[in-house]
């Protein structure tokens, strides 16, 4: 999809009547909605004018870019076949527990009430595959990765058009860890990850040893900050750049997903989130689509 087609007979009303799209290929990008709007003249006035795009409606499209930063601690596992065997073993147990609420699972298993007590700020993964920048050559040894994802970051980024050419990607400013609280929360989680790796049975039965750290050196907060900024990645969860809120509060769409200052134009994807969900975006985005289908149906019935 390249840009919106406007009804030129109703220039003052910004009536959308269709879209132009590229048929023989795809544009691989997570920022389609804000980019289409800006290429169509809806967005920050300065950015549109510097790219020679006619301003139809000035809105803060592209602002409020939110993302879940992620960073990991990686370790070698010295016991051969331990992680691959455990994957099958615990997958079977996990399936049995999920289906029948029973199984050979040691330790405390979280129940529904544990997830409803508060909004968790860290999403924690343990995996036997690399989840960050490579520290170990794949296939050479078994590994254990503890990945921390910051669920409720306070840092906010933005994106801008780089060109009026729809095939040129926009300029993206993630601003990860711009707020000190984000850096502190990630640092605290990674420190805990290192402590977990030192505990039995990981350190004894599996022979887990960290990589990427000088194990004989006590890391300062400055060392941790350098590590986090070097090793962090996104979770591929960009959202928020076409924010749903009152226009006076920096919103781009209303509660019915309609773009301010236009007609026949809605945005239905994760870009509408005013704040980032504390978890993966697939389910809440599907909920937005479900709600949008009802809103469109209501509007159609009211017209008939």
PDB file of C-alpha atoms in Angstrom:
ATOM      1  CA  UNK A   1       0.000   0.000   0.000  1.00  0.00           C
ATOM      2  CA  UNK A   2       1.458   3.361  -1.043  1.00  0.00           C
ATOM      3  CA  UNK A   3      -0.948   6.167  -0.165  1.00  0.00           C
ATOM      4  CA  UNK A   4      -4.602   7.164   0.194  1.00  0.00           C
ATOM      5  CA  UNK A   5      -6.745   8.304  -2.758  1.00  0.00           C
ATOM      6  CA  UNK A   6      -8.791  11.389  -1.917  1.00  0.00           C
ATOM      7  CA  UNK A   7     -12.023  12.625  -3.489  1.00  0.00           C
ATOM      8  CA  UNK A   8     -10.742  15.744  -5.266  1.00  0.00           C
ATOM      9  CA  UNK A   9     -14.284  17.068  -5.697  1.00  0.00           C
ATOM     10  CA  UNK A  10     -14.490  17.370  -1.908  1.00  0.00           C
ATOM     11  CA  UNK A  11     -11.035  18.764  -1.265  1.00  0.00           C
ATOM     12  CA  UNK A  12     -11.969  20.560   1.941  1.00  0.00           C
ATOM     13  CA  UNK A  13     -13.457  17.434   3.540  1.00  0.00           C
ATOM     14  CA  UNK A  14     -10.557  14.984   3.042  1.00  0.00           C
ATOM     15  CA  UNK A  15     -12.835  12.149   1.926  1.00  0.00           C
ATOM     16  CA  UNK A  16     -10.917   8.901   1.404  1.00  0.00           C
ATOM     17  CA  UNK A  17     -12.179   6.849  -1.539  1.00  0.00           C
ATOM     18  CA  UNK A  18      -9.432   4.255  -1.963  1.00  0.00           C
ATOM     19  CA  UNK A  19      -5.744   3.416  -1.743  1.00  0.00           C
ATOM     20  CA  UNK A  20      -2.888   3.047  -4.176  1.00  0.00           C
ATOM     21  CA  UNK A  21      -0.854  -0.108  -3.729  1.00  0.00           C
ATOM     22  CA  UNK A  22       2.146  -1.888  -5.209  1.00  0.00           C
ATOM     23  CA  UNK A  23       0.984  -5.103  -6.866  1.00  0.00           C
ATOM     24  CA  UNK A  24       4.153  -6.993  -7.771  1.00  0.00           C
ATOM     25  CA  UNK A  25       5.895  -6.918  -4.414  1.00  0.00           C
ATOM     26  CA  UNK A  26       5.653  -6.071  -0.760  1.00  0.00           C
ATOM     27  CA  UNK A  27       7.130  -3.419   1.466  1.00  0.00           C
ATOM     28  CA  UNK A  28       8.523  -5.222   4.513  1.00  0.00           C
ATOM     29  CA  UNK A  29       8.018  -2.793   7.350  1.00  0.00           C
ATOM     30  CA  UNK A  30       6.261  -2.443  10.709  1.00  0.00           C
ATOM     31  CA  UNK A  31       5.338   1.212  10.259  1.00  0.00           C
ATOM     32  CA  UNK A  32       2.880   1.048   7.373  1.00  0.00           C
ATOM     33  CA  UNK A  33      -0.016   3.006   8.954  1.00  0.00           C
ATOM     34  CA  UNK A  34       1.864   6.169   9.986  1.00  0.00           C
ATOM     35  CA  UNK A  35       3.861   6.196   6.768  1.00  0.00           C
ATOM     36  CA  UNK A  36       0.778   5.909   4.532  1.00  0.00           C
ATOM     37  CA  UNK A  37      -0.922   8.711   6.440  1.00  0.00           C
ATOM     38  CA  UNK A  38       2.092  11.004   6.169  1.00  0.00           C
ATOM     39  CA  UNK A  39       2.605  10.233   2.481  1.00  0.00           C
ATOM     40  CA  UNK A  40      -1.070  11.136   2.027  1.00  0.00           C
ATOM     41  CA  UNK A  41      -0.723  14.520   3.720  1.00  0.00           C
ATOM     42  CA  UNK A  42      -1.739  13.666   7.289  1.00  0.00           C
ATOM     43  CA  UNK A  43       0.972  14.237   9.852  1.00  0.00           C
ATOM     44  CA  UNK A  44       3.381  16.809  11.295  1.00  0.00           C
ATOM     45  CA  UNK A  45       3.357  19.903   9.101  1.00  0.00           C
ATOM     46  CA  UNK A  46       7.118  20.510   9.130  1.00  0.00           C
ATOM     47  CA  UNK A  47       8.015  16.951   8.153  1.00  0.00           C
ATOM     48  CA  UNK A  48       5.444  16.879   5.357  1.00  0.00           C
ATOM     49  CA  UNK A  49       6.475  20.227   3.901  1.00  0.00           C
ATOM     50  CA  UNK A  50      10.183  19.397   3.930  1.00  0.00           C
ATOM     51  CA  UNK A  51       9.300  16.371   1.786  1.00  0.00           C
ATOM     52  CA  UNK A  52       7.101  18.446  -0.563  1.00  0.00           C
ATOM     53  CA  UNK A  53       3.869  16.769   0.547  1.00  0.00           C
ATOM     54  CA  UNK A  54       0.660  18.794   0.632  1.00  0.00           C
ATOM     55  CA  UNK A  55      -0.647  19.082   4.202  1.00  0.00           C
ATOM     56  CA  UNK A  56      -4.275  17.965   4.382  1.00  0.00           C
ATOM     57  CA  UNK A  57      -4.496  17.628   8.160  1.00  0.00           C
ATOM     58  CA  UNK A  58      -1.821  18.385  10.716  1.00  0.00           C
ATOM     59  CA  UNK A  59      -1.688  15.590  13.301  1.00  0.00           C
ATOM     60  CA  UNK A  60       1.147  14.123  15.429  1.00  0.00           C
ATOM     61  CA  UNK A  61       1.378  10.981  13.286  1.00  0.00           C
ATOM     62  CA  UNK A  62       4.656   9.182  13.897  1.00  0.00           C
ATOM     63  CA  UNK A  63       5.045  10.490  17.425  1.00  0.00           C
ATOM     64  CA  UNK A  64       4.527   8.304  20.511  1.00  0.00           C
ATOM     65  CA  UNK A  65       6.569   5.401  19.108  1.00  0.00           C
ATOM     66  CA  UNK A  66       6.577   2.675  21.768  1.00  0.00           C
ATOM     67  CA  UNK A  67       8.573  -0.559  21.857  1.00  0.00           C
ATOM     68  CA  UNK A  68       9.512  -3.340  24.292  1.00  0.00           C
ATOM     69  CA  UNK A  69      13.321  -3.324  24.760  1.00  0.00           C
ATOM     70  CA  UNK A  70      14.900  -6.739  25.289  1.00  0.00           C
ATOM     71  CA  UNK A  71      18.287  -7.859  26.561  1.00  0.00           C
ATOM     72  CA  UNK A  72      19.662 -11.245  27.549  1.00  0.00           C
ATOM     73  CA  UNK A  73      22.259 -13.125  29.541  1.00  0.00           C
ATOM     74  CA  UNK A  74      23.712 -16.166  27.775  1.00  0.00           C
ATOM     75  CA  UNK A  75      25.497 -19.196  29.205  1.00  0.00           C
ATOM     76  CA  UNK A  76      27.192 -22.349  27.949  1.00  0.00           C
ATOM     77  CA  UNK A  77      25.807 -25.693  29.082  1.00  0.00           C
ATOM     78  CA  UNK A  78      28.591 -28.230  29.542  1.00  0.00           C
ATOM     79  CA  UNK A  79      26.476 -31.400  29.905  1.00  0.00           C
ATOM     80  CA  UNK A  80      25.932 -32.906  26.410  1.00  0.00           C
ATOM     81  CA  UNK A  81      22.327 -33.187  25.149  1.00  0.00           C
ATOM     82  CA  UNK A  82      20.939 -31.730  28.373  1.00  0.00           C
ATOM     83  CA  UNK A  83      19.043 -28.842  26.823  1.00  0.00           C
ATOM     84  CA  UNK A  84      17.692 -30.740  23.809  1.00  0.00           C
ATOM     85  CA  UNK A  85      16.473 -33.609  26.011  1.00  0.00           C
ATOM     86  CA  UNK A  86      14.935 -31.165  28.477  1.00  0.00           C
ATOM     87  CA  UNK A  87      13.075 -29.348  25.710  1.00  0.00           C
ATOM     88  CA  UNK A  88      11.138 -32.493  24.836  1.00  0.00           C
ATOM     89  CA  UNK A  89      10.663 -33.518  28.472  1.00  0.00           C
ATOM     90  CA  UNK A  90       9.305 -30.180  29.639  1.00  0.00           C
ATOM     91  CA  UNK A  91       7.262 -29.613  26.493  1.00  0.00           C
ATOM     92  CA  UNK A  92       5.367 -32.840  27.199  1.00  0.00           C
ATOM     93  CA  UNK A  93       4.885 -31.875  30.848  1.00  0.00           C
ATOM     94  CA  UNK A  94       3.809 -28.367  29.912  1.00  0.00           C
ATOM     95  CA  UNK A  95       1.250 -29.674  27.421  1.00  0.00           C
ATOM     96  CA  UNK A  96      -0.154 -32.099  29.981  1.00  0.00           C
ATOM     97  CA  UNK A  97      -0.385 -29.385  32.613  1.00  0.00           C
ATOM     98  CA  UNK A  98      -2.003 -26.921  30.216  1.00  0.00           C
ATOM     99  CA  UNK A  99      -4.606 -29.423  29.034  1.00  0.00           C
ATOM    100  CA  UNK A 100      -5.390 -31.319  32.226  1.00  0.00           C
ATOM    101  CA  UNK A 101      -3.893 -29.173  35.019  1.00  0.00           C
ATOM    102  CA  UNK A 102      -1.705 -32.021  36.177  1.00  0.00           C
ATOM    103  CA  UNK A 103       1.733 -33.303  35.331  1.00  0.00           C
ATOM    104  CA  UNK A 104       5.255 -33.871  36.564  1.00  0.00           C
ATOM    105  CA  UNK A 105       6.128 -30.203  37.108  1.00  0.00           C
ATOM    106  CA  UNK A 106       8.227 -29.390  40.138  1.00  0.00           C
ATOM    107  CA  UNK A 107       8.110 -26.080  41.941  1.00  0.00           C
ATOM    108  CA  UNK A 108       5.462 -23.397  42.043  1.00  0.00           C
ATOM    109  CA  UNK A 109       3.363 -23.096  38.904  1.00  0.00           C
ATOM    110  CA  UNK A 110       1.741 -19.655  38.474  1.00  0.00           C
ATOM    111  CA  UNK A 111      -2.029 -19.650  38.472  1.00  0.00           C
ATOM    112  CA  UNK A 112      -4.397 -17.086  37.023  1.00  0.00           C
ATOM    113  CA  UNK A 113      -4.466 -15.003  40.197  1.00  0.00           C
ATOM    114  CA  UNK A 114      -0.706 -14.464  40.033  1.00  0.00           C
ATOM    115  CA  UNK A 115      -1.078 -12.748  36.667  1.00  0.00           C
ATOM    116  CA  UNK A 116      -3.891 -10.480  37.845  1.00  0.00           C
ATOM    117  CA  UNK A 117      -2.200  -9.081  40.953  1.00  0.00           C
ATOM    118  CA  UNK A 118      -0.387  -6.326  39.061  1.00  0.00           C
ATOM    119  CA  UNK A 119       0.946  -5.327  35.659  1.00  0.00           C
ATOM    120  CA  UNK A 120       4.306  -7.104  35.392  1.00  0.00           C
ATOM    121  CA  UNK A 121       7.103  -4.848  34.214  1.00  0.00           C
ATOM    122  CA  UNK A 122       9.408  -7.656  33.044  1.00  0.00           C
ATOM    123  CA  UNK A 123       8.569 -10.515  30.695  1.00  0.00           C
ATOM    124  CA  UNK A 124      11.135 -13.229  31.316  1.00  0.00           C
ATOM    125  CA  UNK A 125      12.116 -15.960  28.853  1.00  0.00           C
ATOM    126  CA  UNK A 126      14.395 -18.947  29.322  1.00  0.00           C
ATOM    127  CA  UNK A 127      15.395 -20.656  26.106  1.00  0.00           C
ATOM    128  CA  UNK A 128      17.999 -22.970  24.635  1.00  0.00           C
ATOM    129  CA  UNK A 129      18.554 -20.928  21.482  1.00  0.00           C
ATOM    130  CA  UNK A 130      20.363 -17.603  20.991  1.00  0.00           C
ATOM    131  CA  UNK A 131      17.983 -14.688  21.555  1.00  0.00           C
ATOM    132  CA  UNK A 132      20.371 -11.764  21.256  1.00  0.00           C
ATOM    133  CA  UNK A 133      23.568 -10.755  19.475  1.00  0.00           C
ATOM    134  CA  UNK A 134      25.703 -13.913  18.997  1.00  0.00           C
ATOM    135  CA  UNK A 135      28.173 -14.640  21.792  1.00  0.00           C
ATOM    136  CA  UNK A 136      28.576 -18.328  20.942  1.00  0.00           C
ATOM    137  CA  UNK A 137      28.962 -19.844  17.490  1.00  0.00           C
ATOM    138  CA  UNK A 138      25.686 -21.672  16.736  1.00  0.00           C
ATOM    139  CA  UNK A 139      25.928 -25.453  16.845  1.00  0.00           C
ATOM    140  CA  UNK A 140      29.272 -25.527  18.653  1.00  0.00           C
ATOM    141  CA  UNK A 141      27.859 -25.966  22.143  1.00  0.00           C
ATOM    142  CA  UNK A 142      24.560 -26.084  23.976  1.00  0.00           C
ATOM    143  CA  UNK A 143      23.413 -22.825  25.461  1.00  0.00           C
ATOM    144  CA  UNK A 144      20.894 -21.358  27.865  1.00  0.00           C
ATOM    145  CA  UNK A 145      19.594 -17.837  27.299  1.00  0.00           C
ATOM    146  CA  UNK A 146      17.700 -15.768  29.858  1.00  0.00           C
ATOM    147  CA  UNK A 147      15.949 -12.911  28.074  1.00  0.00           C
ATOM    148  CA  UNK A 148      14.414  -9.934  29.867  1.00  0.00           C
ATOM    149  CA  UNK A 149      11.804  -7.818  28.086  1.00  0.00           C
ATOM    150  CA  UNK A 150      10.750  -4.473  29.519  1.00  0.00           C
ATOM    151  CA  UNK A 151       6.953  -4.587  29.430  1.00  0.00           C
ATOM    152  CA  UNK A 152       6.163  -1.043  30.555  1.00  0.00           C
ATOM    153  CA  UNK A 153       8.874   1.242  29.203  1.00  0.00           C
ATOM    154  CA  UNK A 154       8.554   4.955  29.849  1.00  0.00           C
ATOM    155  CA  UNK A 155      10.872   6.000  26.997  1.00  0.00           C
ATOM    156  CA  UNK A 156       9.114   7.232  23.856  1.00  0.00           C
ATOM    157  CA  UNK A 157      10.462   7.484  20.321  1.00  0.00           C
ATOM    158  CA  UNK A 158       9.179   8.793  17.011  1.00  0.00           C
ATOM    159  CA  UNK A 159       9.505   8.339  13.276  1.00  0.00           C
ATOM    160  CA  UNK A 160       9.656  10.775  10.373  1.00  0.00           C
ATOM    161  CA  UNK A 161       9.437  10.550   6.625  1.00  0.00           C
ATOM    162  CA  UNK A 162      12.807  10.384   4.944  1.00  0.00           C
ATOM    163  CA  UNK A 163      11.353  11.056   1.515  1.00  0.00           C
ATOM    164  CA  UNK A 164       8.084  11.332  -0.382  1.00  0.00           C
ATOM    165  CA  UNK A 165       9.138   8.156  -2.191  1.00  0.00           C
ATOM    166  CA  UNK A 166       6.997   5.367  -0.661  1.00  0.00           C
ATOM    167  CA  UNK A 167       9.766   2.807  -1.205  1.00  0.00           C
ATOM    168  CA  UNK A 168      12.235   4.638   1.032  1.00  0.00           C
ATOM    169  CA  UNK A 169      11.985   3.645   4.682  1.00  0.00           C
ATOM    170  CA  UNK A 170      11.247   6.336   7.270  1.00  0.00           C
ATOM    171  CA  UNK A 171      13.723   7.622   9.830  1.00  0.00           C
ATOM    172  CA  UNK A 172      13.140   5.770  13.097  1.00  0.00           C
ATOM    173  CA  UNK A 173      14.198   7.074  16.510  1.00  0.00           C
ATOM    174  CA  UNK A 174      13.454   4.390  19.123  1.00  0.00           C
ATOM    175  CA  UNK A 175      15.054   6.255  22.058  1.00  0.00           C
ATOM    176  CA  UNK A 176      15.346   3.025  24.054  1.00  0.00           C
ATOM    177  CA  UNK A 177      16.421   3.644  27.662  1.00  0.00           C
ATOM    178  CA  UNK A 178      16.065   7.395  27.261  1.00  0.00           C
ATOM    179  CA  UNK A 179      14.355   7.415  30.662  1.00  0.00           C
ATOM    180  CA  UNK A 180      16.591   6.328  33.580  1.00  0.00           C
ATOM    181  CA  UNK A 181      13.843   4.112  35.035  1.00  0.00           C
ATOM    182  CA  UNK A 182      13.932   1.877  31.959  1.00  0.00           C
ATOM    183  CA  UNK A 183      17.667   1.375  32.261  1.00  0.00           C
ATOM    184  CA  UNK A 184      17.385   0.672  35.993  1.00  0.00           C
ATOM    185  CA  UNK A 185      14.607  -1.910  35.530  1.00  0.00           C
ATOM    186  CA  UNK A 186      16.483  -3.744  32.789  1.00  0.00           C
ATOM    187  CA  UNK A 187      19.685  -3.674  34.819  1.00  0.00           C
ATOM    188  CA  UNK A 188      17.894  -5.129  37.856  1.00  0.00           C
ATOM    189  CA  UNK A 189      16.426  -7.950  35.779  1.00  0.00           C
ATOM    190  CA  UNK A 190      19.768  -8.874  34.207  1.00  0.00           C
ATOM    191  CA  UNK A 191      21.470  -8.890  37.595  1.00  0.00           C
ATOM    192  CA  UNK A 192      18.809 -11.335  38.767  1.00  0.00           C
ATOM    193  CA  UNK A 193      19.394 -13.438  35.636  1.00  0.00           C
ATOM    194  CA  UNK A 194      23.072 -13.801  36.519  1.00  0.00           C
ATOM    195  CA  UNK A 195      22.154 -14.889  40.033  1.00  0.00           C
ATOM    196  CA  UNK A 196      19.742 -17.492  38.646  1.00  0.00           C
ATOM    197  CA  UNK A 197      22.477 -18.983  36.459  1.00  0.00           C
ATOM    198  CA  UNK A 198      24.699 -19.419  39.518  1.00  0.00           C
ATOM    199  CA  UNK A 199      22.128 -21.523  41.365  1.00  0.00           C
ATOM    200  CA  UNK A 200      21.882 -25.321  41.403  1.00  0.00           C
ATOM    201  CA  UNK A 201      20.920 -27.370  39.492  1.00  0.00           C
ATOM    202  CA  UNK A 202      21.955 -25.040  36.656  1.00  0.00           C
ATOM    203  CA  UNK A 203      25.462 -24.482  37.990  1.00  0.00           C
ATOM    204  CA  UNK A 204      25.899 -28.066  39.222  1.00  0.00           C
ATOM    205  CA  UNK A 205      23.901 -30.603  37.196  1.00  0.00           C
ATOM    206  CA  UNK A 206      23.985 -28.703  33.905  1.00  0.00           C
ATOM    207  CA  UNK A 207      27.380 -27.096  34.414  1.00  0.00           C
ATOM    208  CA  UNK A 208      26.141 -23.693  33.257  1.00  0.00           C
ATOM    209  CA  UNK A 209      28.799 -21.008  32.764  1.00  0.00           C
ATOM    210  CA  UNK A 210      28.094 -17.436  31.668  1.00  0.00           C
ATOM    211  CA  UNK A 211      29.574 -15.925  28.537  1.00  0.00           C
ATOM    212  CA  UNK A 212      29.943 -12.264  27.699  1.00  0.00           C
ATOM    213  CA  UNK A 213      31.076 -11.391  31.225  1.00  0.00           C
ATOM    214  CA  UNK A 214      34.307 -11.457  33.163  1.00  0.00           C
ATOM    215  CA  UNK A 215      33.093 -13.790  35.914  1.00  0.00           C
ATOM    216  CA  UNK A 216      35.893 -12.670  38.237  1.00  0.00           C
ATOM    217  CA  UNK A 217      34.969  -9.008  37.913  1.00  0.00           C
ATOM    218  CA  UNK A 218      32.284  -7.236  39.895  1.00  0.00           C
ATOM    219  CA  UNK A 219      30.275  -5.267  37.351  1.00  0.00           C
ATOM    220  CA  UNK A 220      29.544  -1.639  38.148  1.00  0.00           C
ATOM    221  CA  UNK A 221      26.353   0.079  37.042  1.00  0.00           C
ATOM    222  CA  UNK A 222      28.408   1.795  34.346  1.00  0.00           C
ATOM    223  CA  UNK A 223      29.525  -1.638  33.093  1.00  0.00           C
ATOM    224  CA  UNK A 224      25.923  -2.803  33.059  1.00  0.00           C
ATOM    225  CA  UNK A 225      24.784   0.255  31.141  1.00  0.00           C
ATOM    226  CA  UNK A 226      27.450  -0.336  28.507  1.00  0.00           C
ATOM    227  CA  UNK A 227      26.435  -4.001  28.243  1.00  0.00           C
ATOM    228  CA  UNK A 228      22.721  -3.177  27.938  1.00  0.00           C
ATOM    229  CA  UNK A 229      23.207  -0.530  25.265  1.00  0.00           C
ATOM    230  CA  UNK A 230      25.435  -2.887  23.273  1.00  0.00           C
ATOM    231  CA  UNK A 231      23.368  -6.066  23.612  1.00  0.00           C
ATOM    232  CA  UNK A 232      19.774  -4.811  23.580  1.00  0.00           C
ATOM    233  CA  UNK A 233      17.342  -5.368  20.755  1.00  0.00           C
ATOM    234  CA  UNK A 234      13.692  -4.677  20.097  1.00  0.00           C
ATOM    235  CA  UNK A 235      10.900  -7.213  20.556  1.00  0.00           C
ATOM    236  CA  UNK A 236       9.448  -6.298  17.141  1.00  0.00           C
ATOM    237  CA  UNK A 237       6.522  -4.688  18.993  1.00  0.00           C
ATOM    238  CA  UNK A 238       6.363  -1.148  17.565  1.00  0.00           C
ATOM    239  CA  UNK A 239       3.103   0.634  18.298  1.00  0.00           C
ATOM    240  CA  UNK A 240       1.519   3.945  19.281  1.00  0.00           C
ATOM    241  CA  UNK A 241       2.386   6.118  16.273  1.00  0.00           C
ATOM    242  CA  UNK A 242      -1.265   6.842  15.356  1.00  0.00           C
ATOM    243  CA  UNK A 243      -2.423   7.344  18.908  1.00  0.00           C
ATOM    244  CA  UNK A 244      -6.080   7.024  19.908  1.00  0.00           C
ATOM    245  CA  UNK A 245      -6.872   9.992  22.149  1.00  0.00           C
ATOM    246  CA  UNK A 246      -8.675  13.340  22.004  1.00  0.00           C
ATOM    247  CA  UNK A 247      -7.082  15.529  19.361  1.00  0.00           C
ATOM    248  CA  UNK A 248      -6.349  18.135  22.040  1.00  0.00           C
ATOM    249  CA  UNK A 249      -4.259  15.506  23.861  1.00  0.00           C
ATOM    250  CA  UNK A 250      -2.097  14.520  20.916  1.00  0.00           C
ATOM    251  CA  UNK A 251      -4.455  11.961  19.430  1.00  0.00           C
ATOM    252  CA  UNK A 252      -4.686  11.060  15.746  1.00  0.00           C
ATOM    253  CA  UNK A 253      -7.884   8.984  15.819  1.00  0.00           C
ATOM    254  CA  UNK A 254     -11.060   9.007  17.887  1.00  0.00           C
ATOM    255  CA  UNK A 255     -12.683   6.210  19.888  1.00  0.00           C
ATOM    256  CA  UNK A 256     -14.240   4.839  16.695  1.00  0.00           C
ATOM    257  CA  UNK A 257     -10.797   4.566  15.064  1.00  0.00           C
ATOM    258  CA  UNK A 258     -11.558   7.429  12.640  1.00  0.00           C
ATOM    259  CA  UNK A 259      -8.719   9.741  11.633  1.00  0.00           C
ATOM    260  CA  UNK A 260      -9.380  13.321  12.730  1.00  0.00           C
ATOM    261  CA  UNK A 261     -10.129  15.746   9.922  1.00  0.00           C
ATOM    262  CA  UNK A 262     -11.051  13.043   7.390  1.00  0.00           C
ATOM    263  CA  UNK A 263     -14.008  10.958   6.276  1.00  0.00           C
ATOM    264  CA  UNK A 264     -14.146   7.239   5.408  1.00  0.00           C
ATOM    265  CA  UNK A 265     -10.733   6.670   6.952  1.00  0.00           C
ATOM    266  CA  UNK A 266      -9.907   4.431   9.901  1.00  0.00           C
ATOM    267  CA  UNK A 267      -6.698   2.945  11.262  1.00  0.00           C
ATOM    268  CA  UNK A 268      -6.924  -0.630  12.524  1.00  0.00           C
ATOM    269  CA  UNK A 269      -3.615  -1.924  13.852  1.00  0.00           C
ATOM    270  CA  UNK A 270      -1.227  -1.645  16.805  1.00  0.00           C
ATOM    271  CA  UNK A 271      -0.304   1.932  15.916  1.00  0.00           C
ATOM    272  CA  UNK A 272      -3.493   3.158  17.635  1.00  0.00           C
ATOM    273  CA  UNK A 273      -2.435   2.080  21.146  1.00  0.00           C
ATOM    274  CA  UNK A 274      -1.982   5.175  23.341  1.00  0.00           C
ATOM    275  CA  UNK A 275       0.195   3.124  25.709  1.00  0.00           C
ATOM    276  CA  UNK A 276       2.034  -0.104  25.039  1.00  0.00           C
ATOM    277  CA  UNK A 277       0.371  -3.301  26.333  1.00  0.00           C
ATOM    278  CA  UNK A 278       2.284  -5.164  29.043  1.00  0.00           C
ATOM    279  CA  UNK A 279       2.918  -8.178  26.836  1.00  0.00           C
ATOM    280  CA  UNK A 280       2.897  -9.347  23.230  1.00  0.00           C
ATOM    281  CA  UNK A 281       0.837  -7.323  20.755  1.00  0.00           C
ATOM    282  CA  UNK A 282      -0.858 -10.058  18.735  1.00  0.00           C
ATOM    283  CA  UNK A 283      -3.933 -10.561  20.932  1.00  0.00           C
ATOM    284  CA  UNK A 284      -4.690  -6.865  21.612  1.00  0.00           C
ATOM    285  CA  UNK A 285      -4.265  -6.101  17.901  1.00  0.00           C
ATOM    286  CA  UNK A 286      -6.739  -8.865  17.046  1.00  0.00           C
ATOM    287  CA  UNK A 287      -9.142  -7.315  19.567  1.00  0.00           C
ATOM    288  CA  UNK A 288      -8.819  -3.953  17.805  1.00  0.00           C
ATOM    289  CA  UNK A 289      -9.653  -5.626  14.484  1.00  0.00           C
ATOM    290  CA  UNK A 290     -12.677  -7.349  16.038  1.00  0.00           C
ATOM    291  CA  UNK A 291     -13.927  -4.035  17.435  1.00  0.00           C
ATOM    292  CA  UNK A 292     -13.310  -2.257  14.130  1.00  0.00           C
ATOM    293  CA  UNK A 293     -15.471  -4.768  12.278  1.00  0.00           C
ATOM    294  CA  UNK A 294     -18.356  -3.957  14.627  1.00  0.00           C
ATOM    295  CA  UNK A 295     -17.875  -0.205  14.250  1.00  0.00           C
ATOM    296  CA  UNK A 296     -17.826  -0.421  10.457  1.00  0.00           C
ATOM    297  CA  UNK A 297     -20.949  -2.577  10.521  1.00  0.00           C
ATOM    298  CA  UNK A 298     -22.717  -0.063  12.786  1.00  0.00           C
ATOM    299  CA  UNK A 299     -21.848   2.839  10.497  1.00  0.00           C
ATOM    300  CA  UNK A 300     -23.053   0.935   7.442  1.00  0.00           C
ATOM    301  CA  UNK A 301     -26.391   0.134   9.094  1.00  0.00           C
ATOM    302  CA  UNK A 302     -26.867   3.779  10.058  1.00  0.00           C
ATOM    303  CA  UNK A 303     -26.349   4.860   6.441  1.00  0.00           C
ATOM    304  CA  UNK A 304     -28.836   2.384   4.988  1.00  0.00           C
TER     305      UNK A 304
END
